[in-house]
XYZ file of C-alpha atoms in Angstrom:
750
model
C 193.223 177.037 15.178
C 193.621 180.552 13.878
C 190.687 181.647 15.957
C 192.120 179.858 18.970
C 195.419 181.533 18.544
C 193.718 184.876 18.205
C 191.745 184.218 21.408
C 194.946 183.301 23.267
C 196.628 186.475 22.155
C 193.691 188.482 23.397
C 193.797 186.816 26.834
C 197.532 187.367 27.115
C 197.114 191.089 26.356
C 194.403 191.272 29.071
C 196.644 189.492 31.595
C 199.458 191.789 30.828
C 197.223 194.843 31.229
C 195.959 193.491 34.641
C 199.441 192.800 35.942
C 200.572 196.220 34.895
C 197.581 197.653 36.706
C 198.251 195.837 39.979
C 202.054 195.832 39.956
C 202.362 199.006 41.917
C 200.098 197.715 44.676
C 202.163 194.549 44.889
C 205.354 196.523 45.265
C 203.755 198.615 47.964
C 202.648 195.543 49.843
C 206.158 194.074 49.763
C 207.526 197.298 51.017
C 204.998 197.256 53.904
C 205.913 193.734 54.768
C 209.547 194.544 54.989
C 208.731 197.394 57.290
C 206.756 195.197 59.783
C 209.244 192.328 59.671
C 211.182 193.527 62.667
C 208.051 194.159 64.642
C 206.861 190.637 63.822
C 210.076 189.134 65.095
C 209.755 191.088 68.303
C 206.077 190.053 68.659
C 206.996 186.434 68.106
C 209.485 186.516 70.950
C 206.957 188.131 73.211
C 204.257 185.630 72.306
C 206.600 182.711 72.876
C 207.553 184.021 76.257
C 203.902 184.658 77.164
C 202.937 181.169 76.060
C 205.703 179.638 78.134
C 204.661 181.574 81.156
C 200.948 180.710 80.513
C 201.738 177.011 80.181
C 203.557 176.954 83.428
C 200.675 178.695 85.148
C 197.922 176.303 83.659
C 199.460 172.969 84.670
C 197.650 172.974 88.091
C 194.384 174.014 86.437
C 194.705 171.199 83.942
C 195.308 168.703 86.775
C 192.280 169.961 88.667
C 190.240 169.975 85.478
C 191.169 166.353 84.764
C 190.195 165.460 88.359
C 186.873 167.175 87.866
C 186.328 165.284 84.630
C 187.124 161.984 86.370
C 184.699 162.782 89.199
C 182.051 163.777 86.710
C 182.458 160.434 84.913
C 182.337 158.546 88.221
C 179.273 160.508 89.253
C 177.634 159.677 85.935
C 178.469 156.001 86.405
C 177.058 156.031 89.923
C 173.885 157.588 88.667
C 173.623 154.952 85.990
C 174.211 152.174 88.538
C 171.559 153.604 90.837
C 169.135 153.759 87.989
C 169.841 150.151 87.025
C 169.646 149.017 90.641
C 166.330 150.749 90.978
C 165.145 148.649 88.048
C 166.555 145.414 89.521
C 165.521 145.879 93.129
C 161.759 145.253 92.474
C 162.685 142.136 90.551
C 164.810 140.895 93.409
C 162.155 141.834 95.927
C 159.499 139.971 93.943
C 161.736 136.943 93.611
C 162.427 137.026 97.336
C 158.690 137.318 97.915
C 158.196 134.330 95.635
C 160.640 132.289 97.671
C 158.915 133.268 100.888
C 155.513 132.347 99.459
C 156.838 128.976 98.394
C 158.237 128.479 101.875
C 154.907 129.204 103.589
C 152.999 127.158 100.936
C 151.106 130.094 99.482
C 151.314 128.580 96.057
C 148.498 130.472 94.421
C 150.074 133.793 95.487
C 153.434 132.479 94.310
C 151.984 131.847 90.877
C 150.591 135.377 90.787
C 154.042 136.695 91.767
C 155.623 134.657 88.978
C 153.149 136.089 86.541
C 154.062 139.637 87.607
C 157.771 138.831 87.354
C 157.416 137.468 83.856
C 155.109 140.109 82.484
C 156.198 143.268 84.286
C 159.560 143.146 86.016
C 161.861 140.739 84.222
C 161.436 142.314 80.741
C 162.948 145.563 82.122
C 166.174 143.871 83.191
C 166.302 140.969 80.803
C 169.855 141.880 79.725
C 171.290 140.759 83.059
C 172.494 137.225 83.616
C 170.748 136.770 86.973
C 167.454 137.482 85.216
C 168.113 134.668 82.805
C 168.680 132.369 85.793
C 165.385 133.511 87.264
C 163.587 132.967 83.987
C 164.972 129.448 83.793
C 163.900 128.685 87.387
C 160.307 129.862 87.071
C 159.021 126.814 85.050
C 160.704 124.536 87.565
C 158.937 126.349 90.382
C 155.634 125.966 88.551
C 156.134 122.229 88.209
C 157.073 122.042 91.855
C 153.884 123.881 92.793
C 151.823 121.536 90.618
C 153.386 118.491 92.244
C 152.897 119.854 95.748
C 149.292 120.875 95.075
C 148.563 117.482 93.527
C 150.031 115.824 96.605
C 147.791 117.990 98.789
C 144.816 117.015 96.633
C 145.612 113.338 97.103
C 145.790 113.895 100.844
C 142.452 115.693 100.638
C 140.865 112.821 98.727
C 142.183 110.384 101.293
C 140.874 112.585 104.082
C 137.341 112.807 102.708
C 137.393 109.065 102.091
C 138.154 108.508 105.755
C 135.711 111.121 107.017
C 132.853 110.470 104.583
C 131.026 108.253 107.082
C 131.253 110.906 109.790
C 130.188 113.624 107.360
C 127.253 111.477 106.265
C 126.299 110.637 109.824
C 126.286 114.322 110.735
C 124.234 115.237 107.654
C 121.725 112.462 108.323
C 121.416 113.501 111.956
C 120.770 117.100 110.969
C 118.191 116.053 108.358
C 116.465 113.841 110.906
C 116.440 116.646 113.461
C 114.938 119.035 110.952
C 112.292 116.522 109.939
C 111.499 115.678 113.552
C 111.132 119.334 114.388
C 108.786 119.908 111.432
C 106.662 116.873 112.267
C 106.484 117.594 116.004
C 103.919 120.325 115.492
C 101.909 118.134 113.146
C 101.924 115.238 115.598
C 100.998 117.585 118.414
C 98.065 118.765 116.335
C 97.084 115.150 115.663
C 97.158 114.397 119.397
C 94.748 117.240 120.103
C 92.558 116.232 117.191
C 92.407 112.602 118.223
C 91.568 112.911 121.904
C 88.022 111.760 121.343
C 88.899 108.960 118.933
C 88.760 105.227 119.529
C 90.814 103.693 122.331
C 93.176 102.035 119.872
C 93.741 105.344 118.117
C 94.424 107.035 121.443
C 96.931 104.400 122.337
C 98.900 104.958 119.160
C 98.854 108.726 119.489
C 99.917 108.600 123.121
C 102.812 106.310 122.320
C 103.845 108.520 119.446
C 103.533 111.607 121.626
C 105.865 110.046 124.161
C 108.342 109.234 121.412
C 108.062 112.788 120.078
C 108.699 114.310 123.492
C 111.666 112.044 123.979
C 113.108 113.010 120.626
C 112.430 116.685 121.353
C 114.424 116.481 124.581
C 117.206 114.724 122.735
C 117.150 117.453 120.104
C 117.371 120.149 122.754
C 120.469 118.471 124.135
C 121.935 118.169 120.689
C 121.175 121.785 119.756
C 123.222 122.836 122.757
C 126.219 121.364 121.026
C 127.865 122.985 118.039
C 126.330 121.858 114.770
C 129.078 120.332 112.667
C 129.097 120.646 108.896
C 131.221 119.164 106.150
C 133.556 122.198 106.333
C 134.057 121.593 110.044
C 135.049 117.980 109.502
C 137.160 118.346 106.338
C 139.565 121.066 105.212
C 138.557 121.885 101.629
C 141.392 124.386 101.096
C 143.608 121.865 99.240
C 141.028 121.351 96.526
C 140.389 125.101 96.210
C 144.123 125.768 96.088
C 144.781 123.027 93.597
C 141.912 124.180 91.401
C 143.177 127.766 91.395
C 146.737 126.655 90.729
C 145.800 124.477 87.793
C 143.469 127.165 86.475
C 146.271 129.747 86.615
C 148.629 127.330 84.915
C 146.075 126.689 82.180
C 145.613 123.011 83.169
C 142.159 123.395 84.718
C 140.656 120.753 82.442
C 143.381 118.251 83.361
C 142.693 118.853 87.041
C 138.924 118.486 86.583
C 139.333 115.184 84.740
C 141.733 113.876 87.374
C 139.466 114.928 90.249
C 136.364 113.373 88.679
C 138.215 110.176 87.821
C 139.481 109.785 91.377
C 136.065 110.536 92.864
C 134.444 107.949 90.613
C 136.917 105.392 91.918
C 136.085 106.417 95.479
C 132.391 106.201 94.669
C 132.800 102.590 93.571
C 134.644 101.817 96.793
C 131.995 103.537 98.890
C 129.197 101.696 97.100
C 130.836 98.326 97.688
C 129.184 96.879 100.833
C 130.675 94.564 103.396
C 129.642 90.933 103.101
C 128.208 90.931 106.649
C 126.367 94.238 106.279
C 122.950 92.563 106.532
C 123.678 91.122 109.976
C 123.504 94.353 112.004
C 121.950 97.800 111.780
C 125.376 99.364 112.210
C 126.500 97.789 108.950
C 123.688 99.501 107.060
C 124.173 102.764 108.966
C 127.866 102.909 108.091
C 127.095 102.084 104.472
C 124.521 104.870 104.180
C 126.708 107.347 106.085
C 129.605 106.826 103.691
C 127.384 107.387 100.660
C 125.747 110.482 102.143
C 129.160 111.842 103.111
C 130.431 111.302 99.579
C 127.567 113.199 97.965
C 127.533 115.942 100.609
C 131.163 116.636 99.700
C 130.305 116.632 95.990
C 127.409 119.003 96.590
C 129.688 121.303 98.553
C 132.286 121.232 95.776
C 129.524 121.923 93.256
C 128.395 125.089 95.025
C 131.734 126.550 96.111
C 133.724 125.906 92.932
C 133.008 126.896 89.378
C 133.267 124.119 86.860
C 135.135 121.519 88.905
C 131.945 119.482 89.119
C 128.667 120.253 87.395
C 125.066 119.376 88.127
C 125.092 117.055 85.125
C 128.145 115.261 86.513
C 126.642 114.878 90.009
C 123.325 113.679 88.574
C 125.104 111.107 86.442
C 127.182 109.981 89.405
C 124.063 109.794 91.593
C 122.126 107.734 89.051
C 125.012 105.285 88.840
C 125.242 105.138 92.629
C 121.480 104.819 93.026
C 121.346 101.784 90.746
C 124.150 100.170 92.728
C 122.528 101.072 96.081
C 119.193 99.574 95.047
C 120.876 96.378 93.841
C 122.866 96.086 97.089
C 119.814 96.702 99.274
C 117.756 94.191 97.317
C 120.434 91.552 97.789
C 121.275 92.159 101.435
C 117.746 92.864 102.620
C 116.700 89.475 101.271
C 118.921 87.901 103.947
C 117.138 89.728 106.775
C 114.805 87.450 108.702
C 114.303 89.754 111.670
C 111.412 92.222 111.188
C 112.995 94.629 113.670
C 116.144 94.723 111.549
C 114.087 95.251 108.388
C 112.226 98.089 110.127
C 115.509 99.672 111.185
C 116.701 99.324 107.596
C 113.547 101.058 106.381
C 114.073 103.927 108.829
C 117.678 104.280 107.683
C 116.607 104.315 104.029
C 114.009 107.005 104.783
C 116.571 109.175 106.604
C 119.079 108.473 103.826
C 116.568 109.479 101.148
C 115.377 112.566 103.026
C 118.958 113.702 103.575
C 119.971 113.413 99.935
C 116.668 114.859 98.788
C 117.524 117.911 100.861
C 120.691 118.267 98.763
C 118.708 118.132 95.531
C 119.164 114.486 94.565
C 116.102 112.582 93.224
C 115.150 109.693 95.525
C 111.864 108.402 94.108
C 113.463 105.067 93.228
C 114.432 104.581 96.873
C 110.828 104.958 97.969
C 109.828 102.499 95.234
C 112.403 100.122 96.698
C 110.820 100.578 100.113
C 107.623 99.098 98.736
C 109.569 95.990 97.750
C 111.175 95.874 101.190
C 107.721 96.396 102.696
C 106.605 93.123 101.135
C 109.665 91.432 102.588
C 108.998 93.093 105.942
C 105.483 91.719 105.849
C 106.903 88.277 105.084
C 109.215 88.450 108.095
C 106.310 89.663 110.201
C 104.183 86.789 108.955
C 106.933 84.326 109.895
C 107.298 85.885 113.335
C 103.556 85.940 113.951
C 103.296 82.388 112.698
C 105.541 81.371 115.582
C 103.529 83.520 117.986
C 100.291 81.911 116.837
C 101.788 78.434 117.222
C 102.942 79.258 120.748
C 99.494 80.580 121.634
C 97.786 77.475 120.278
C 100.237 75.202 122.060
C 99.732 76.965 125.391
C 95.924 77.008 125.108
C 93.947 74.574 127.278
C 90.983 74.633 124.845
C 88.416 75.179 127.506
C 86.059 78.116 128.121
C 87.545 81.086 129.960
C 86.384 81.144 133.598
C 85.690 84.557 135.094
C 85.137 84.763 138.837
C 84.105 88.406 139.147
C 83.386 91.615 137.288
C 87.039 92.719 137.223
C 88.192 89.556 135.475
C 85.324 89.897 133.027
C 86.299 93.491 132.209
C 89.903 92.449 131.724
C 88.862 89.874 129.150
C 86.496 92.142 127.217
C 89.117 94.909 127.233
C 91.316 92.550 125.251
C 88.626 91.093 123.038
C 85.322 92.604 121.813
C 82.887 90.065 123.231
C 79.182 90.706 123.634
C 76.551 88.245 124.836
C 73.391 89.563 126.442
C 72.417 86.128 127.771
C 75.799 85.628 129.385
C 75.663 89.100 130.886
C 72.504 88.110 132.740
C 74.238 85.173 134.431
C 75.800 85.543 137.831
C 79.481 85.184 138.622
C 81.364 82.926 138.422
C 80.662 82.103 134.805
C 82.483 80.960 131.696
C 83.011 82.703 128.401
C 82.497 80.356 125.452
C 85.885 80.936 123.800
C 89.203 79.735 125.158
C 92.170 81.823 126.254
C 93.770 81.802 122.788
C 90.996 83.953 121.261
C 91.814 87.269 123.037
C 95.503 86.506 122.654
C 95.103 85.978 118.898
C 93.053 89.158 118.640
C 95.709 91.126 120.527
C 98.453 89.702 118.327
C 96.554 90.651 115.173
C 96.351 94.210 116.473
C 100.040 94.113 117.331
C 100.699 92.951 113.778
C 98.761 95.955 112.500
C 100.854 98.196 114.754
C 104.041 96.595 113.426
C 102.863 96.949 109.841
C 101.946 100.574 110.485
C 105.474 101.306 111.686
C 106.808 100.496 108.247
C 104.165 102.608 106.513
C 105.187 105.724 108.412
C 107.448 108.310 106.737
C 106.902 106.815 103.279
C 105.286 110.034 102.016
C 102.071 108.185 101.237
C 98.506 109.277 101.717
C 96.280 107.950 104.487
C 94.259 106.047 101.902
C 97.345 104.228 100.636
C 98.462 103.437 104.185
C 94.983 102.134 104.984
C 95.124 99.916 101.911
C 98.586 98.633 102.917
C 97.418 97.767 106.425
C 94.339 95.938 105.187
C 96.284 93.955 102.603
C 98.960 92.905 105.101
C 96.276 92.021 107.667
C 94.477 89.966 105.046
C 97.712 88.096 104.397
C 98.070 87.459 108.127
C 94.541 86.088 108.360
C 94.272 84.160 105.102
C 97.769 82.741 105.026
C 99.514 82.716 108.385
C 96.651 82.302 110.822
C 94.790 80.017 108.435
C 97.864 77.806 108.016
C 98.409 77.670 111.783
C 94.778 76.708 112.314
C 94.935 74.040 109.625
C 98.136 72.595 111.104
C 96.651 72.732 114.583
C 93.556 70.874 113.461
C 95.665 68.152 111.843
C 97.817 67.537 114.910
C 97.264 64.054 116.331
C 97.021 65.175 119.962
C 94.049 67.437 119.200
C 90.991 65.558 120.307
C 87.289 66.029 119.772
C 86.937 68.416 122.708
C 89.733 70.580 121.379
C 88.238 70.543 117.880
C 84.875 71.639 119.248
C 86.568 74.490 121.102
C 88.480 75.444 117.947
C 85.190 75.760 116.060
C 83.807 77.967 118.812
C 86.994 80.061 118.834
C 86.948 80.610 115.076
C 83.316 81.682 115.286
C 84.167 84.429 117.769
C 87.281 85.462 115.835
C 85.156 85.752 112.734
C 82.755 88.044 114.548
C 85.683 90.168 115.724
C 86.849 90.945 112.172
C 84.564 93.960 111.921
C 86.209 95.385 115.032
C 89.595 94.952 113.375
C 88.320 96.915 110.384
C 87.166 99.665 112.730
C 90.546 99.547 114.431
C 92.375 100.076 111.119
C 89.983 102.871 110.149
C 90.645 104.647 113.446
C 94.387 104.381 112.921
C 94.368 105.750 109.378
C 91.362 108.040 109.839
C 89.843 106.577 106.642
C 86.157 105.780 106.685
C 85.094 102.264 105.736
C 82.509 103.666 103.365
C 85.288 104.842 101.067
C 84.982 103.251 97.642
C 88.552 102.008 97.463
C 88.734 100.685 101.024
C 89.656 96.995 101.026
C 87.862 94.530 103.272
C 89.301 91.891 105.580
C 88.999 88.317 104.407
C 88.819 86.855 107.909
C 85.358 85.444 107.271
C 86.591 82.989 104.660
C 89.674 82.185 106.746
C 87.717 81.204 109.824
C 85.013 79.479 107.789
C 87.645 77.320 106.110
C 89.179 76.545 109.493
C 85.764 75.603 110.851
C 85.080 73.357 107.880
C 88.447 71.690 108.380
C 87.763 71.254 112.093
C 84.330 69.853 111.344
C 85.818 67.403 108.870
C 88.436 66.446 111.418
C 85.694 65.900 114.000
C 83.923 63.546 111.625
C 87.188 61.754 110.912
C 88.175 61.422 114.569
C 84.703 60.252 115.533
C 84.916 57.572 112.895
C 88.403 56.629 114.030
C 87.193 56.341 117.607
C 84.283 54.187 116.461
C 86.746 52.002 114.575
C 88.818 51.639 117.729
C 85.772 50.354 119.616
C 84.833 48.079 116.727
C 88.322 46.608 116.690
C 87.952 45.393 120.280
C 84.668 43.630 119.448
C 84.994 39.881 120.056
C 81.986 38.019 118.710
C 81.700 34.264 119.029
C 80.126 33.576 115.654
C 79.471 29.959 116.600
C 77.667 30.589 119.898
C 74.487 28.577 120.324
C 72.521 31.410 121.934
C 73.025 35.075 122.806
C 74.080 36.491 126.170
C 70.744 38.265 126.539
C 72.374 41.733 126.720
C 74.283 43.968 124.363
C 78.041 43.587 123.982
C 80.214 45.549 126.373
C 82.260 47.274 123.675
C 79.087 48.614 122.083
C 77.741 49.985 125.340
C 81.078 51.719 125.931
C 80.933 53.125 122.421
C 77.399 54.447 122.923
C 78.354 56.021 126.250
C 81.322 57.656 124.564
C 79.094 59.033 121.822
C 76.605 60.363 124.358
C 79.280 62.233 126.318
C 80.856 63.497 123.110
C 77.611 64.843 121.722
C 76.944 66.596 124.988
C 80.101 68.619 124.339
C 78.652 69.533 120.945
C 75.937 71.639 122.562
C 78.014 74.796 121.982
C 78.479 73.977 118.314
C 76.169 75.252 115.589
C 73.199 72.907 115.255
C 74.022 71.713 111.751
C 77.562 70.807 112.747
C 76.428 68.698 115.705
C 73.692 67.031 113.653
C 76.086 66.278 110.789
C 78.615 64.820 113.215
C 75.961 62.693 114.869
C 74.579 61.437 111.554
C 78.076 60.745 110.224
C 78.940 58.765 113.369
C 75.749 56.683 113.202
C 76.202 55.984 109.510
C 79.805 54.973 110.053
C 78.795 52.735 112.965
C 76.116 51.120 110.834
C 78.513 50.577 107.943
C 81.173 49.130 110.257
C 78.714 46.697 111.836
C 77.470 45.623 108.406
C 81.034 45.065 107.220
C 81.675 43.018 110.343
C 78.599 40.912 109.617
C 79.529 40.426 105.971
C 83.220 39.888 106.568
C 84.514 37.442 103.962
C 86.825 35.815 106.486
C 83.881 34.464 108.489
C 83.287 30.790 107.644
C 80.261 30.173 109.809
C 77.634 32.258 111.677
C 75.266 30.700 114.145
C 71.784 31.911 114.909
C 72.895 32.689 118.458
C 75.573 35.008 117.074
C 72.988 36.741 114.878
C 70.734 37.209 117.894
C 73.621 38.666 119.879
C 74.403 40.973 116.980
C 70.723 41.941 116.885
C 70.888 43.019 120.533
C 73.776 45.341 119.676
C 71.906 46.822 116.742
C 68.886 47.380 118.976
C 71.088 49.417 121.322
C 72.269 51.469 118.353
C 68.672 52.113 117.331
C 67.761 53.081 120.867
C 70.677 55.501 120.921
C 69.509 57.037 117.644
C 65.936 57.354 118.889
C 67.078 59.055 122.136
C 67.960 62.179 120.111
C 71.574 62.582 121.341
C 71.745 65.828 119.359
C 68.617 67.977 119.182
C 67.232 69.168 115.885
C 66.583 65.946 113.960
C 63.161 65.662 112.428
C 61.259 62.457 113.169
C 63.280 59.266 112.910
C 65.890 60.764 110.555
C 68.771 59.584 112.704
C 67.330 56.046 112.965
C 67.475 55.753 109.175
C 71.246 55.469 109.512
C 70.710 51.869 110.743
C 67.842 50.934 108.365
C 70.054 49.020 105.926
C 71.612 47.021 108.736
C 68.219 46.405 110.358
C 66.568 45.023 107.208
C 69.521 42.769 106.432
C 69.618 41.496 110.011
C 65.833 40.871 110.015
C 66.187 38.911 106.788
C 68.844 36.712 108.342
C 66.844 36.170 111.509
C 63.476 35.208 109.950
C 65.057 33.557 106.955
C 62.208 34.797 104.775
C 63.958 34.593 101.407
C 60.806 33.825 99.516
C 59.242 37.111 100.623
C 62.454 38.987 99.828
C 62.646 37.522 96.350
C 58.959 37.987 95.708
C 58.832 41.634 96.859
C 62.231 42.660 95.500
C 62.068 45.937 93.589
C 58.684 46.947 94.991
C 58.297 50.139 97.049
C 56.338 48.188 99.676
C 59.057 45.571 100.073
C 59.875 44.712 103.647
C 63.531 44.334 102.713
C 63.782 47.192 100.230
C 67.272 48.320 101.324
C 68.864 44.852 101.234
C 71.252 44.606 98.296
C 71.115 41.166 96.559
C 74.724 41.634 95.475
C 75.906 41.471 99.081
C 73.830 38.359 99.695
C 75.103 36.656 96.577
C 78.750 37.453 97.271
C 78.408 36.412 100.882
C 76.763 33.132 99.913
C 79.771 32.272 97.812
C 81.903 32.434 100.932
C 79.367 30.279 102.888
C 79.340 32.778 105.735
C 75.566 33.355 105.681
C 74.086 29.906 105.207
C 76.768 27.913 106.969
C 74.471 27.557 109.982
C 72.660 24.653 108.242
C 74.004 21.105 108.309
C 74.719 19.186 105.162
C 72.589 16.251 106.265
C 69.526 18.517 105.980
C 69.035 17.883 102.257
C 65.827 19.827 101.843
C 67.223 22.979 103.356
C 70.373 22.566 101.315
C 68.316 22.461 98.123
C 66.474 25.558 99.321
C 69.776 27.356 99.800
C 70.874 26.485 96.297
C 67.564 27.722 94.905
C 67.847 31.049 96.793
C 71.397 31.547 95.588
C 70.358 30.950 91.974
C 67.514 33.426 92.294
C 69.859 35.986 93.858
C 72.272 35.534 90.983
C 69.515 36.042 88.445
C 68.445 39.227 90.266
C 71.983 40.547 90.233
C 72.441 39.697 86.540
C 69.151 41.415 85.741
C 70.307 44.516 87.643
C 73.582 44.522 85.671
C 71.788 44.271 82.304
C 69.393 47.047 83.321
C 72.295 49.264 84.303
């Protein structure tokens, strides 16, 4: 505290010293202030007056300055508004453009405009309320565009559904024109190459050349017209527009799924045939046109769009459709009984397959199906030709063809390959051995080959395969159809012996003509018969079987005719003596046989000989059965003598050689059994019969003791003796016992 007090005292002394030092200056300053006080008052008055006067003078300047400030603010506001309007005007222009695009249905451009508005223009002026309204409207506009584009797509799908048949028809026509044009040169080359070929070959080529020229003229007329394509018939812009719209909106996958789903539904509808499709060609043509139109549209969509449909999708859709098409064609083609309709169907399938193959679709299964339809076509042809053969056989007169002059002869041999050097030496008029049905059958077989060839065309098969097809179908015609018609003809009751003989002659000439048919097929297909895999015609067996059947029928009818004559025989088995001449029925029968065997001169020798032998054997058997009939109670010697006269006539007929070629008395042996039995009855030499029985030198070697024993039981052999003749009666009993013992011995030996 002492030090503090000392410090304070020091500071006070310093303050006092400083004040004393500056006191005089302070006094001087006060004095100066008092001096300028009056001047300050005067200056204050002057300043106040100057300020007053200055304020009065600056009021107008202040007013003008405030006006300038206000104008400057207004100018600044205008500049700001202009700047903001310059930012908004592009937005408004784009929105107006959007509305205009929506009005004219330029939806894809409208979506692009929306995208620009959202990404570029609207963010600059987002603070304004009208921009918020625009932003809220844009999603609604997008949905509206989607709905409108989807509606257009539905209209497009409906349009292509309606126009698919026309699109397909146009595509098929163009494919056919292209194929015809490409094959015209080839056919023209074939015509030049085949000028020196067989007549049948020339005929085919000429007919085809005429068809080619006709088609060429038709093509020229059609080329004058505008060639229509799928784009000309259908407006594809809706599907492009819709695809772009959905792609821009990010819903491309949804659109693709919807489009494919709807097209699958349409595919099922297109593949569903009408129930009466098989009745007309137009039904098939419309069916194929719709399918081709469908896949032409899909192919177009595949190539002009990216990702809407893919090759995998179209292949899958085609495989599904192909399975359905094949099933439909199998079902409906089975109802076709007209070969012309089946052929038209085949041509449509070929054009259908060629058209779709041109668009890259695999069609091998369709050509495999054509082979199935080919079998059915052959069946319909066989049915048709079966009727033709029946008509020919019914209209035939079964007599040799008369030719009065050389022209008629050439006409016949131009239809049928007939050669006979002996007949050529004869003078006109003359007769060809076959009947009128032979050249007609031959012509129809060739026509069948033509018809079968029509189906084989355009199947993309080699000449060897076509040759094999023709030979197989011709074999079916010969072995099944013609053979069946011949068999049925032979069995008909109104066909007599003369007709049967002519049928045998006809089949012989048809058999010889088979080699010409093979040459005919070879000329058509240009395949040599020496080829290893070349099939042969089975006509030989067909006509041989028909001949055998006809021969058997001849034997049967001859026997039936003999039976008819036998049935009118009226023997008086109790007559006392014979009439001295053969029975009338037997003479009529022999005359009938003579005239019949004269007709057999054109038959092969063995056939005529067999028929003659069969007839004689049957006549002998029938006469023996008549003699040994169990219903006869009594036979007189006069009746036996009369019967003997009839048998003599039969033996004379056999010895007269009614059919040449028999060796020695071969034909007479047919009556040997009857002769020995009849001789035994007439001479009544039972002791010799019983004594020589079983010996090779026996006079009655062919007389069967069984027949004698059985007949004796019925008393129809020995009834000619009277009961009052006791000795003869005992002899009869003895003979019967011996016959029984012979028969029993034969049974034990057996």
